Amino acid sequence: MIRSITRQKSMEEIERLLGDYSRVFIIGCGTCVTLCCTGGLPEVLQMKEKLEVANRLVIGYLVLPVACDEITQEALAVNQSAISEAQVLLIMTCAFGVQTVARRLERAVIPALDTLFIGKERGLGEFHEVCSQCGICIIGETGGICPVTTCHKGLVNGPCGGTREGKCEIDPQKDCAWTLIYQRLENLGKLDLMRRYQGPRNHQVAPRPGVFFVPQEERSI
Amino acid sequence: MAASFKETLASGKFIVTSEVGPPKGTNLEKMIHHIALLKDCVAAINLTDHQSSVMRYPSLGAALLVKEQGGEPILQMTCRDRNRLALQADLLFAYSRGIRNVLCLTGDSIVVGDHKEARGVFDLDSSQLLAAIRLLEKGKDLGGNELDGTVSFCAGAIVTPEANPLEPQLIKFEKKIEAGAEFIQTQAIYDLDKFRDFMSYARQFPVKILAGIILLTSAPMARYMNKNVPGVRVPQELIDEMAAAPKGSALGKGIEIAGRMIREIKEERICDGVHIMAIGKEEVVPEILKEAGL
C-alpha cells in the first residue's frame, strides 16, 4: 500500500498560522498519518492539549477514516454544527486530506503537517520513497529499482563519483541506487542493460498539474 | 602561439594540467595571479564550476580570463545547476568566445555545499552532456532544431578509479567514452597499485587519461577529505607520512608526495599525464612540477 508520508510542523509555525483564531476544530485521519504517528487519534489528542495550554478553545475533533476519500464529505456533514462554531480547522492529515476538506467547506483550513513524499512501509514505522511518478518508467532496464527516485541526483546512466562503499555521497546510511541496480542486474546476467545509454529524460510526459481522463468508451465502471 | 589542448593530447607528450578555483566574490586578483603562475607551466587550466556545490564566480567567466591572459582553459561544466537550455546556451557562448575545451561533470550534491536548500537540477547527467556537445557539433540542439553556427569542442569527463564498488563506475566510464569523451581527468589518485589495475583495463579505450593529483597540505586535511570529499580516499600510510612531518613543514611534505607520485606515473608511463589539484595553494604547483622533475 502506498502512503502519504508526513511530518508535523513545529508548534511555533502552527501557532503563527493560527494567528488570531481562537476557536479551533481539529481533524485527523485514520490512514497514512496514523501509521506515521503524525495525525492519528493520539496525536490529535496531544494537539488538543497543546492548543488548550496555549489558550485556544478546541471546539471539537474528528479522526476521519480516510481523509482523502469522498466519504469525508459525509463525516464533515455529521459534525457540521461543531465545525460551524469553529473559526478554523487545524488539519492533521497529508495535503491531500487538507485539500479535500478545503474543497468541501467554506472554512479557513490550516495544515498541521508537511507532506514529504509518497512512500511505502517496509517495516513498522519505516517508510521509503520508491516512486516519483515521473511519467516514464525505466525500471524494466534497472532491475526493478527506480534510479529517478532512489538516486539522490536522479541519474539514469549510472552512479556519480560520490558513491563510497556502496553508499550515497549525501548519507553513509543510504544505499547507492546504482550499486543496488548493478548488483541486481549482475545477478540476473543483464549488465548489458546498464551499458545502454539513456537519453535526456522527458520531464513533460504529463505536464503539471497532472490531469487525466479515462475515455468514456473505455470506462468499465 | 601555444598548442591547443587537443594538439597536446595528440602529441604523445606527458601532459600536465592544473586547475584554479574562482573566488567567492568579484575580486579576481588572486585568481589572475594563479592563472599567470600556471599558464606557461601546464598544458591547460581547469576552471572549477561551483566546486563542492559552493557558490562562486562562474567557471565560464574564469575560463574567459584564462583566454585573455593567453592560457588554455578547460571549462568545467556541471549538470547540477542548469537545465539543458542553459547548458547548451553556455556552450554556444563559450565557443563563440574562443573556449575550446570542456570537462563534463554531473556535479556534487547540493546538500554538501553552502546553499543546502537549493534545488539541484540534474536535467542532464555527464554522459548526456557529452552527447549534447557532439550533437551541437553536428549543428543540432537537444530539441532537434538546427543551429545557425555550430561548435567544436575537445570534450572530457572524469572517472573515480578508487570508488568501491568499482564496476558500476567502469560501466559509466565506458558510457562517457561512447558519448564522446576524448580525455579523462580522474578523481584523486593516492594508491598507485590500484590505479595501475584501473589503467590496465582503461588502456583499451581510445581516450587520454590524466591521473588526478590532489596536494595534501596536512594530516587533518587528508582526514577531512576522506570524510567529506566524495570519491576521495587517502590511504593511512600517506596520512601517517603527513603527520610525521616536522611542525611547519607539512605543506613541503605534501609537495614532496605529489612530486613523487607524478614522477612515478611519468617514469612508468602508467597513464598519459596528470591533473594537479592544489585547491587554493596554486602558487606551489611550479614547486610540485620541479619536485616531479618536470
Short mmCIF file of C-alpha atoms in Angstrom, two decimals:
data_model
loop_
_atom_site.label_atom_id
_atom_site.label_comp_id
_atom_site.label_asym_id
_atom_site.label_seq_id
_atom_site.Cartn_x
_atom_site.Cartn_y
_atom_site.Cartn_z
CA MET A 1 0.00 0.00 0.00
CA ILE A 2 1.36 3.40 -0.85
CA ARG A 3 1.30 6.01 1.88
CA SER A 4 1.49 9.73 2.07
CA ILE A 5 4.42 10.43 4.40
CA THR A 6 4.12 13.43 6.69
CA ARG A 7 5.95 15.28 9.45
CA GLN A 8 4.35 17.59 11.98
CA LYS A 9 5.14 21.27 11.62
CA SER A 10 6.69 22.96 14.63
CA MET A 11 4.24 24.33 17.20
CA GLU A 12 5.74 27.77 16.55
CA GLU A 13 4.70 27.57 12.91
CA ILE A 14 1.27 26.14 13.79
CA GLU A 15 0.75 28.95 16.30
CA ARG A 16 1.81 31.51 13.69
CA LEU A 17 -0.60 30.06 11.13
CA LEU A 18 -3.46 30.00 13.67
CA GLY A 19 -2.80 33.67 14.41
CA ASP A 20 -5.90 35.37 15.85
CA TYR A 21 -8.18 32.37 15.50
CA SER A 22 -9.18 31.25 18.97
CA ARG A 23 -11.85 28.60 18.25
CA VAL A 24 -10.30 25.56 16.59
CA PHE A 25 -11.66 22.27 15.29
CA ILE A 26 -9.02 19.54 14.79
CA ILE A 27 -9.23 16.92 12.06
CA GLY A 28 -7.02 13.83 11.88
CA CYS A 29 -7.04 10.80 9.63
CA GLY A 30 -7.06 7.07 10.30
CA THR A 31 -4.85 6.07 7.42
CA CYS A 32 -1.33 7.26 6.45
CA VAL A 33 -0.92 9.86 9.20
CA THR A 34 -2.00 7.30 11.80
CA LEU A 35 0.79 4.99 10.57
CA CYS A 36 3.27 7.88 10.53
CA CYS A 37 2.14 8.88 14.05
CA THR A 38 1.53 12.42 12.88
CA GLY A 39 -2.26 12.73 12.73
CA GLY A 40 -3.93 9.71 14.31
CA LEU A 41 -6.12 9.87 17.43
CA PRO A 42 -3.19 10.07 19.91
CA GLU A 43 -1.62 12.97 18.01
CA VAL A 44 -4.97 14.75 17.66
CA LEU A 45 -5.48 14.49 21.43
CA GLN A 46 -1.96 15.74 22.10
CA MET A 47 -2.57 18.67 19.77
CA LYS A 48 -5.82 19.44 21.58
CA GLU A 49 -3.94 19.63 24.87
CA LYS A 50 -1.16 21.79 23.46
CA LEU A 51 -3.65 24.24 21.95
CA GLU A 52 -5.59 24.44 25.22
CA VAL A 53 -2.40 25.16 27.13
CA ALA A 54 -1.84 27.96 24.59
CA ASN A 55 -5.28 29.35 25.48
CA ARG A 56 -7.11 28.34 22.35
CA LEU A 57 -10.58 26.85 22.54
CA VAL A 58 -10.80 23.44 20.91
CA ILE A 59 -14.44 23.18 19.83
CA GLY A 60 -14.06 19.53 18.88
CA TYR A 61 -12.05 17.00 16.99
CA LEU A 62 -12.61 14.27 14.48
CA VAL A 63 -10.48 11.48 13.03
CA LEU A 64 -11.69 10.81 9.52
CA PRO A 65 -11.32 7.21 8.34
CA VAL A 66 -9.65 8.22 5.07
CA ALA A 67 -9.38 11.99 4.75
CA CYS A 68 -8.69 12.00 1.01
CA ASP A 69 -11.76 9.86 0.31
CA GLU A 70 -15.15 11.12 -0.85
CA ILE A 71 -16.75 9.77 2.33
CA THR A 72 -15.08 12.68 4.10
CA GLN A 73 -17.93 14.86 2.92
CA GLU A 74 -20.43 12.79 4.93
CA ALA A 75 -18.22 12.74 8.02
CA LEU A 76 -17.96 16.52 7.84
CA ALA A 77 -21.74 16.82 7.43
CA VAL A 78 -22.34 14.76 10.57
CA ASN A 79 -20.08 17.13 12.52
CA GLN A 80 -21.42 20.23 10.83
CA SER A 81 -22.70 22.03 13.92
CA ALA A 82 -19.43 21.76 15.85
CA ILE A 83 -17.41 22.67 12.79
CA SER A 84 -19.55 25.72 12.13
CA GLU A 85 -18.80 27.02 15.63
CA ALA A 86 -15.05 26.90 14.92
CA GLN A 87 -13.22 29.74 13.20
CA VAL A 88 -10.57 27.49 11.78
CA LEU A 89 -9.91 23.85 11.02
CA LEU A 90 -6.49 22.58 12.03
CA ILE A 91 -5.99 19.59 9.81
CA MET A 92 -3.59 16.86 10.81
CA THR A 93 -3.64 14.95 7.54
CA CYS A 94 -1.46 14.97 4.47
CA ALA A 95 -2.02 17.72 1.91
CA PHE A 96 -4.50 15.51 0.05
CA GLY A 97 -6.72 15.45 3.11
CA VAL A 98 -6.34 19.19 3.75
CA GLN A 99 -7.34 19.96 0.18
CA THR A 100 -10.25 17.51 0.27
CA VAL A 101 -11.65 19.28 3.34
CA ALA A 102 -10.90 22.75 1.96
CA ARG A 103 -12.84 21.96 -1.17
CA ARG A 104 -15.85 20.78 0.83
CA LEU A 105 -16.16 23.58 3.38
CA GLU A 106 -16.02 27.35 3.28
CA ARG A 107 -13.81 27.42 6.33
CA ALA A 108 -10.28 28.50 6.96
CA VAL A 109 -8.02 25.46 6.95
CA ILE A 110 -4.52 25.18 8.36
CA PRO A 111 -2.28 22.17 7.77
CA ALA A 112 -0.52 20.94 10.89
CA LEU A 113 1.73 18.66 8.85
CA ASP A 114 4.19 18.88 5.98
CA THR A 115 3.74 16.23 3.31
CA LEU A 116 7.15 14.77 2.43
CA PHE A 117 6.67 12.10 -0.20
CA ILE A 118 4.62 9.17 -1.35
CA GLY A 119 6.22 6.15 0.26
CA LYS A 120 6.00 2.51 1.04
CA GLU A 121 6.09 0.98 4.52
CA ARG A 122 8.91 -1.56 4.53
CA GLY A 123 8.95 -2.23 8.24
CA LEU A 124 6.99 -0.97 11.22
CA GLY A 125 7.37 2.83 11.17
CA GLU A 126 9.87 2.71 8.29
CA PHE A 127 8.86 4.43 5.07
CA HIS A 128 10.77 4.64 1.80
CA GLU A 129 10.12 6.70 -1.28
CA VAL A 130 10.17 4.30 -4.20
CA CYS A 131 8.38 6.15 -6.99
CA SER A 132 8.37 9.82 -8.02
CA GLN A 133 5.59 9.32 -10.55
CA CYS A 134 7.78 10.86 -13.23
CA GLY A 135 5.78 9.64 -16.20
CA ILE A 136 8.32 7.44 -17.99
CA CYS A 137 9.13 4.21 -16.25
CA ILE A 138 12.61 2.84 -16.94
CA ILE A 139 12.68 0.21 -14.18
CA GLY A 140 12.44 -2.53 -16.80
CA GLU A 141 16.07 -1.70 -17.54
CA THR A 142 17.24 -1.13 -13.99
CA GLY A 143 16.28 -4.37 -12.29
CA GLY A 144 13.02 -3.01 -10.92
CA ILE A 145 14.83 -0.36 -8.83
CA CYS A 146 13.95 3.22 -9.75
CA PRO A 147 17.07 5.42 -10.10
CA VAL A 148 14.96 8.52 -10.71
CA THR A 149 13.71 8.18 -7.14
CA THR A 150 16.35 6.10 -5.38
CA CYS A 151 19.40 8.00 -6.67
CA HIS A 152 19.67 11.32 -4.83
CA LYS A 153 20.51 13.04 -8.13
CA GLY A 154 18.03 11.02 -10.17
CA LEU A 155 20.80 9.84 -12.50
CA VAL A 156 19.71 7.41 -15.21
CA ASN A 157 23.06 6.38 -16.72
CA GLY A 158 24.95 5.03 -13.74
CA PRO A 159 26.45 6.20 -10.46
CA CYS A 160 28.08 9.56 -9.80
CA GLY A 161 31.63 9.68 -8.49
CA GLY A 162 30.50 10.31 -4.94
CA THR A 163 29.43 6.80 -4.06
CA ARG A 164 31.59 5.06 -1.48
CA GLU A 165 31.34 1.54 -0.05
CA GLY A 166 28.09 1.24 -1.94
CA LYS A 167 26.54 4.18 -0.09
CA CYS A 168 25.33 7.58 -1.26
CA GLU A 169 27.53 10.70 -1.09
CA ILE A 170 24.91 12.51 0.97
CA ASP A 171 24.35 9.82 3.59
CA PRO A 172 26.55 6.89 4.61
CA GLN A 173 23.38 5.07 5.72
CA LYS A 174 21.69 5.34 2.34
CA ASP A 175 22.38 2.71 -0.30
CA CYS A 176 23.69 3.99 -3.64
CA ALA A 177 20.88 3.27 -6.08
CA TRP A 178 23.34 2.35 -8.81
CA THR A 179 25.20 -0.12 -6.61
CA LEU A 180 21.86 -1.83 -5.94
CA ILE A 181 20.98 -1.76 -9.63
CA TYR A 182 24.40 -3.07 -10.60
CA GLN A 183 24.17 -5.96 -8.15
CA ARG A 184 20.66 -6.80 -9.25
CA LEU A 185 21.48 -6.75 -12.96
CA GLU A 186 24.65 -8.74 -12.38
CA ASN A 187 22.67 -11.44 -10.56
CA LEU A 188 20.21 -11.50 -13.44
CA GLY A 189 23.02 -11.67 -16.01
CA LYS A 190 21.68 -8.46 -17.52
CA LEU A 191 24.51 -5.95 -17.12
CA ASP A 192 24.13 -5.11 -20.81
CA LEU A 193 21.01 -3.15 -19.78
CA MET A 194 23.18 -0.85 -17.66
CA ARG A 195 25.53 -0.26 -20.58
CA ARG A 196 22.69 1.09 -22.67
CA TYR A 197 22.80 4.89 -22.96
CA GLN A 198 19.67 6.54 -21.62
CA GLY A 199 18.96 9.83 -23.39
CA PRO A 200 17.82 13.00 -21.65
CA ARG A 201 14.51 12.42 -19.91
CA ASN A 202 11.19 13.84 -20.97
CA HIS A 203 10.03 15.86 -17.96
CA GLN A 204 6.79 16.85 -19.66
CA VAL A 205 5.15 13.45 -20.20
CA ALA A 206 2.27 14.68 -18.07
CA PRO A 207 2.76 18.44 -17.64
CA ARG A 208 1.95 19.61 -14.14
CA PRO A 209 -0.60 19.75 -12.73
CA GLY A 210 -1.47 16.29 -13.97
CA VAL A 211 -4.98 15.80 -15.31
CA PHE A 212 -6.14 12.53 -16.78
CA PHE A 213 -9.49 11.43 -18.11
CA VAL A 214 -10.33 7.83 -18.92
CA PRO A 215 -12.13 7.97 -22.26
CA GLN A 216 -15.87 7.36 -21.88
CA GLU A 217 -15.87 4.25 -24.08
CA GLU A 218 -13.05 2.66 -22.08
CA ARG A 219 -14.68 3.09 -18.71
CA SER A 220 -15.55 -0.23 -17.09
CA ILE A 221 -17.35 1.31 -14.11
CA MET B 1 51.20 30.55 -30.27
CA ALA B 2 50.88 27.82 -27.67
CA ALA B 3 49.48 24.45 -28.72
CA SER B 4 45.79 23.84 -28.22
CA PHE B 5 44.90 21.23 -25.63
CA LYS B 6 43.63 18.95 -28.38
CA GLU B 7 47.04 19.17 -30.08
CA THR B 8 48.80 18.48 -26.79
CA LEU B 9 46.62 15.41 -26.24
CA ALA B 10 47.56 14.13 -29.68
CA SER B 11 51.28 14.90 -29.26
CA GLY B 12 52.08 11.83 -27.19
CA LYS B 13 53.91 14.00 -24.65
CA PHE B 14 53.34 13.58 -20.92
CA ILE B 15 50.51 16.01 -20.24
CA VAL B 16 50.15 18.20 -17.17
CA THR B 17 47.01 20.15 -16.41
CA SER B 18 46.07 22.01 -13.28
CA GLU B 19 43.14 23.97 -12.04
CA VAL B 20 42.04 27.23 -10.49
CA GLY B 21 39.04 27.78 -8.28
CA PRO B 22 37.18 31.05 -8.97
CA PRO B 23 36.70 33.37 -5.98
CA LYS B 24 33.62 33.81 -3.89
CA GLY B 25 33.03 37.38 -4.97
CA THR B 26 34.21 39.73 -7.67
CA ASN B 27 37.78 40.26 -6.51
CA LEU B 28 39.66 38.44 -9.26
CA GLU B 29 43.19 39.44 -8.21
CA LYS B 30 44.19 36.17 -6.62
CA MET B 31 42.75 34.08 -9.48
CA ILE B 32 44.51 36.27 -12.06
CA HIS B 33 47.75 35.77 -10.13
CA HIS B 34 47.24 31.99 -10.08
CA ILE B 35 46.45 31.90 -13.80
CA ALA B 36 49.59 33.91 -14.57
CA LEU B 37 51.61 31.47 -12.49
CA LEU B 38 50.19 28.36 -14.16
CA LYS B 39 49.52 29.27 -17.77
CA ASP B 40 53.03 28.62 -19.05
CA CYS B 41 53.87 25.56 -16.98
CA VAL B 42 50.79 23.43 -17.69
CA ALA B 43 49.07 22.40 -20.93
CA ALA B 44 45.69 23.68 -19.77
CA ILE B 45 43.96 25.10 -16.72
CA ASN B 46 40.63 23.76 -15.47
CA LEU B 47 38.18 26.28 -14.08
CA THR B 48 36.06 24.67 -11.41
CA ASP B 49 32.29 25.12 -11.52
CA HIS B 50 30.90 25.85 -8.05
CA GLN B 51 33.22 23.20 -6.66
CA SER B 52 31.72 21.13 -3.82
CA SER B 53 28.43 22.92 -4.55
CA VAL B 54 29.78 26.16 -3.10
CA MET B 55 28.53 29.23 -4.99
CA ARG B 56 31.39 31.13 -6.62
CA TYR B 57 32.35 33.29 -9.58
CA PRO B 58 31.35 31.30 -12.66
CA SER B 59 33.72 28.90 -14.39
CA LEU B 60 32.71 30.45 -17.71
CA GLY B 61 33.94 33.88 -16.63
CA ALA B 62 37.11 32.37 -15.22
CA ALA B 63 37.75 30.47 -18.48
CA LEU B 64 37.48 33.76 -20.38
CA LEU B 65 40.08 35.25 -18.03
CA VAL B 66 42.44 32.39 -18.82
CA LYS B 67 41.91 33.09 -22.54
CA GLU B 68 42.54 36.79 -22.05
CA GLN B 69 45.80 36.01 -20.31
CA GLY B 70 46.95 33.77 -23.12
CA GLY B 71 46.36 30.46 -21.35
CA GLU B 72 44.44 27.38 -22.44
CA PRO B 73 41.25 26.93 -20.41
CA ILE B 74 39.29 23.76 -19.73
CA LEU B 75 35.79 24.88 -18.86
CA GLN B 76 34.25 22.67 -16.19
CA MET B 77 30.50 22.31 -16.57
CA THR B 78 28.36 20.54 -14.01
CA CYS B 79 24.78 19.44 -14.63
CA ARG B 80 23.77 20.37 -11.10
CA ASP B 81 22.81 24.00 -11.59
CA ARG B 82 21.48 24.35 -15.13
CA ASN B 83 18.92 22.61 -17.26
CA ARG B 84 19.57 21.57 -20.85
CA LEU B 85 18.66 25.00 -22.26
CA ALA B 86 21.15 26.80 -20.03
CA LEU B 87 23.90 24.23 -20.54
CA GLN B 88 23.61 24.39 -24.33
CA ALA B 89 23.45 28.18 -24.29
CA ASP B 90 26.60 28.34 -22.17
CA LEU B 91 28.34 26.00 -24.62
CA LEU B 92 27.40 28.29 -27.53
CA PHE B 93 28.66 31.30 -25.61
CA ALA B 94 31.89 29.58 -24.59
CA TYR B 95 32.62 28.54 -28.15
CA SER B 96 31.85 31.99 -29.54
CA ARG B 97 34.45 33.44 -27.17
CA GLY B 98 37.22 31.02 -28.06
CA ILE B 99 36.85 28.38 -25.36
CA ARG B 100 37.60 25.02 -26.93
CA ASN B 101 37.83 22.54 -24.02
CA VAL B 102 35.02 21.36 -21.79
CA LEU B 103 35.04 18.93 -18.89
CA CYS B 104 31.60 17.42 -18.35
CA LEU B 105 30.64 16.64 -14.77
CA THR B 106 27.46 15.57 -13.06
CA GLY B 107 28.31 17.74 -10.05
CA ASP B 108 28.35 17.18 -6.31
CA SER B 109 25.11 17.07 -4.43
CA ILE B 110 23.58 20.39 -3.39
CA VAL B 111 23.47 19.29 0.23
CA VAL B 112 27.27 19.10 0.57
CA GLY B 113 27.58 22.78 -0.40
CA ASP B 114 26.81 26.21 1.02
CA HIS B 115 23.30 26.60 -0.40
CA LYS B 116 21.86 23.46 1.10
CA GLU B 117 18.23 24.35 0.47
CA ALA B 118 18.64 24.98 -3.26
CA ARG B 119 17.11 22.76 -5.88
CA GLY B 120 19.56 20.52 -7.72
CA VAL B 121 18.77 20.45 -11.42
CA PHE B 122 20.44 17.34 -12.91
CA ASP B 123 18.27 17.67 -16.01
CA LEU B 124 21.17 16.02 -17.86
CA ASP B 125 23.92 13.81 -16.50
CA SER B 126 27.58 13.91 -17.51
CA SER B 127 27.23 11.37 -20.32
CA GLN B 128 24.16 13.17 -21.68
CA LEU B 129 26.07 16.48 -21.58
CA LEU B 130 28.86 14.88 -23.62
CA ALA B 131 26.30 13.59 -26.11
CA ALA B 132 24.75 17.09 -26.25
CA ILE B 133 28.14 18.56 -27.18
CA ARG B 134 28.55 16.06 -30.00
CA LEU B 135 25.04 16.86 -31.19
CA LEU B 136 25.68 20.62 -31.16
CA GLU B 137 28.78 19.94 -33.22
CA LYS B 138 26.54 18.37 -35.84
CA GLY B 139 24.55 21.59 -35.95
CA LYS B 140 21.55 20.43 -33.90
CA ASP B 141 20.36 21.16 -30.39
CA LEU B 142 18.75 18.69 -28.00
CA GLY B 143 15.32 19.83 -29.18
CA GLY B 144 16.21 18.67 -32.69
CA ASN B 145 16.45 22.23 -34.04
CA GLU B 146 19.10 23.46 -36.45
CA LEU B 147 21.77 25.85 -35.22
CA ASP B 148 22.91 28.94 -37.04
CA GLY B 149 26.61 28.47 -36.43
CA THR B 150 27.90 25.45 -34.60
CA VAL B 151 30.61 24.50 -32.08
CA SER B 152 33.63 22.23 -31.89
CA PHE B 153 34.99 21.14 -28.53
CA CYS B 154 37.65 18.93 -27.07
CA ALA B 155 35.39 17.29 -24.50
CA GLY B 156 36.36 15.33 -21.45
CA ALA B 157 34.92 13.69 -18.40
CA ILE B 158 36.05 12.23 -15.09
CA VAL B 159 36.22 8.82 -13.51
CA THR B 160 36.73 7.72 -9.90
CA PRO B 161 39.17 4.78 -10.05
CA GLU B 162 39.17 4.42 -6.26
CA ALA B 163 35.41 4.01 -5.97
CA ASN B 164 34.06 0.99 -4.19
CA PRO B 165 32.42 -0.92 -5.79
CA LEU B 166 34.38 -0.03 -8.92
CA GLU B 167 32.45 -1.98 -11.56
CA PRO B 168 29.42 0.38 -11.82
CA GLN B 169 31.90 3.29 -12.26
CA LEU B 170 33.63 1.45 -15.07
CA ILE B 171 30.35 0.94 -16.92
CA LYS B 172 29.66 4.66 -16.58
CA PHE B 173 33.23 5.41 -17.72
CA GLU B 174 32.64 3.37 -20.90
CA LYS B 175 29.36 5.17 -21.49
CA LYS B 176 31.12 8.53 -21.23
CA ILE B 177 33.65 7.45 -23.83
CA GLU B 178 30.89 6.21 -26.11
CA ALA B 179 29.09 9.53 -25.61
CA GLY B 180 32.17 11.37 -26.87
CA ALA B 181 34.78 11.91 -24.14
CA GLU B 182 38.26 12.40 -25.62
CA PHE B 183 40.09 12.80 -22.35
CA ILE B 184 39.54 11.74 -18.77
CA GLN B 185 40.82 13.53 -15.70
CA THR B 186 40.50 11.20 -12.75
CA GLN B 187 39.36 11.92 -9.24
CA ALA B 188 42.31 11.99 -6.81
CA ILE B 189 44.66 9.00 -7.03
CA TYR B 190 46.66 8.05 -3.94
CA ASP B 191 47.03 4.30 -4.38
CA LEU B 192 49.17 3.73 -7.46
CA ASP B 193 48.77 -0.07 -7.36
CA LYS B 194 45.01 0.28 -7.62
CA PHE B 195 45.48 2.87 -10.34
CA ARG B 196 47.72 0.51 -12.33
CA ASP B 197 44.92 -2.06 -12.23
CA PHE B 198 42.46 0.55 -13.44
CA MET B 199 44.79 1.58 -16.26
CA SER B 200 45.33 -1.98 -17.46
CA TYR B 201 41.59 -2.01 -18.09
CA ALA B 202 41.27 1.58 -19.33
CA ARG B 203 44.07 1.29 -21.88
CA GLN B 204 41.76 -0.49 -24.32
CA PHE B 205 39.75 2.71 -24.87
CA PRO B 206 40.68 5.49 -27.29
CA VAL B 207 40.90 8.14 -24.63
CA LYS B 208 43.73 10.03 -22.91
CA ILE B 209 43.83 9.62 -19.16
CA LEU B 210 45.26 12.14 -16.72
CA ALA B 211 45.68 10.96 -13.14
CA GLY B 212 44.21 13.36 -10.59
CA ILE B 213 46.74 14.56 -8.00
CA ILE B 214 45.33 16.46 -5.03
CA LEU B 215 48.01 18.22 -2.99
CA LEU B 216 47.94 17.17 0.65
CA THR B 217 48.57 20.14 2.92
CA SER B 218 48.31 18.49 6.35
CA ALA B 219 47.26 15.25 8.00
CA PRO B 220 43.94 16.76 9.22
CA MET B 221 43.23 17.95 5.66
CA ALA B 222 43.74 14.38 4.41
CA ARG B 223 41.40 13.05 7.09
CA TYR B 224 38.88 15.76 6.24
CA MET B 225 38.92 14.74 2.58
CA ASN B 226 38.37 11.11 3.49
CA LYS B 227 35.37 12.11 5.49
CA ASN B 228 33.87 14.83 3.33
CA VAL B 229 35.05 14.77 -0.28
CA PRO B 230 33.02 12.36 -2.38
CA GLY B 231 35.15 9.77 -4.19
CA VAL B 232 38.47 10.59 -2.48
CA ARG B 233 40.37 8.10 -0.32
CA VAL B 234 43.77 8.92 1.21
CA PRO B 235 45.50 5.73 2.49
CA GLN B 236 46.59 5.62 6.14
CA GLU B 237 50.31 5.40 5.19
CA LEU B 238 50.15 8.78 3.49
CA ILE B 239 48.24 10.31 6.39
CA ASP B 240 50.94 8.95 8.72
CA GLU B 241 53.66 10.34 6.47
CA MET B 242 51.99 13.75 6.56
CA ALA B 243 51.51 13.56 10.34
CA ALA B 244 55.19 12.67 10.86
CA ALA B 245 56.38 15.81 9.05
CA PRO B 246 58.08 18.30 11.43
CA LYS B 247 55.95 21.23 12.56
CA GLY B 248 55.61 23.84 9.84
CA SER B 249 56.76 21.58 7.03
CA ALA B 250 53.56 19.63 6.28
CA LEU B 251 53.00 21.55 3.05
CA GLY B 252 56.54 20.73 1.97
CA LYS B 253 55.82 17.08 2.68
CA GLY B 254 52.63 17.28 0.60
CA ILE B 255 54.58 18.82 -2.28
CA GLU B 256 57.14 16.02 -1.95
CA ILE B 257 54.45 13.31 -2.01
CA ALA B 258 52.68 14.86 -5.03
CA GLY B 259 56.02 15.23 -6.87
CA ARG B 260 56.96 11.64 -6.04
CA MET B 261 53.67 10.31 -7.38
CA ILE B 262 53.87 12.34 -10.58
CA ARG B 263 57.46 11.20 -11.14
CA GLU B 264 56.44 7.56 -10.71
CA ILE B 265 53.44 7.92 -13.03
CA LYS B 266 55.61 9.60 -15.66
CA GLU B 267 58.60 7.28 -15.43
CA GLU B 268 56.43 4.19 -15.64
CA ARG B 269 54.12 5.79 -18.19
CA ILE B 270 51.18 4.48 -16.18
CA CYS B 271 48.88 6.92 -17.96
CA ASP B 272 49.07 9.90 -20.32
CA GLY B 273 49.60 12.64 -17.80
CA VAL B 274 48.45 14.20 -14.55
CA HIS B 275 45.90 16.76 -13.44
CA ILE B 276 47.16 18.66 -10.39
CA MET B 277 44.55 19.99 -7.97
CA ALA B 278 46.22 22.25 -5.42
CA ILE B 279 42.90 23.55 -4.02
CA GLY B 280 43.80 27.11 -3.03
CA LYS B 281 47.57 26.53 -2.95
CA GLU B 282 48.06 27.07 -6.68
CA GLU B 283 51.26 29.01 -6.04
CA VAL B 284 53.08 25.78 -5.17
CA VAL B 285 52.22 23.95 -8.42
CA PRO B 286 55.56 25.00 -10.00
CA GLU B 287 57.31 23.50 -6.95
CA ILE B 288 55.37 20.25 -7.38
CA LEU B 289 56.46 20.12 -11.01
CA LYS B 290 60.05 20.76 -10.01
CA GLU B 291 59.85 18.01 -7.41
CA ALA B 292 58.47 15.72 -10.13
CA GLY B 293 61.37 16.56 -12.43
CA LEU B 294 59.17 18.31 -15.00
#
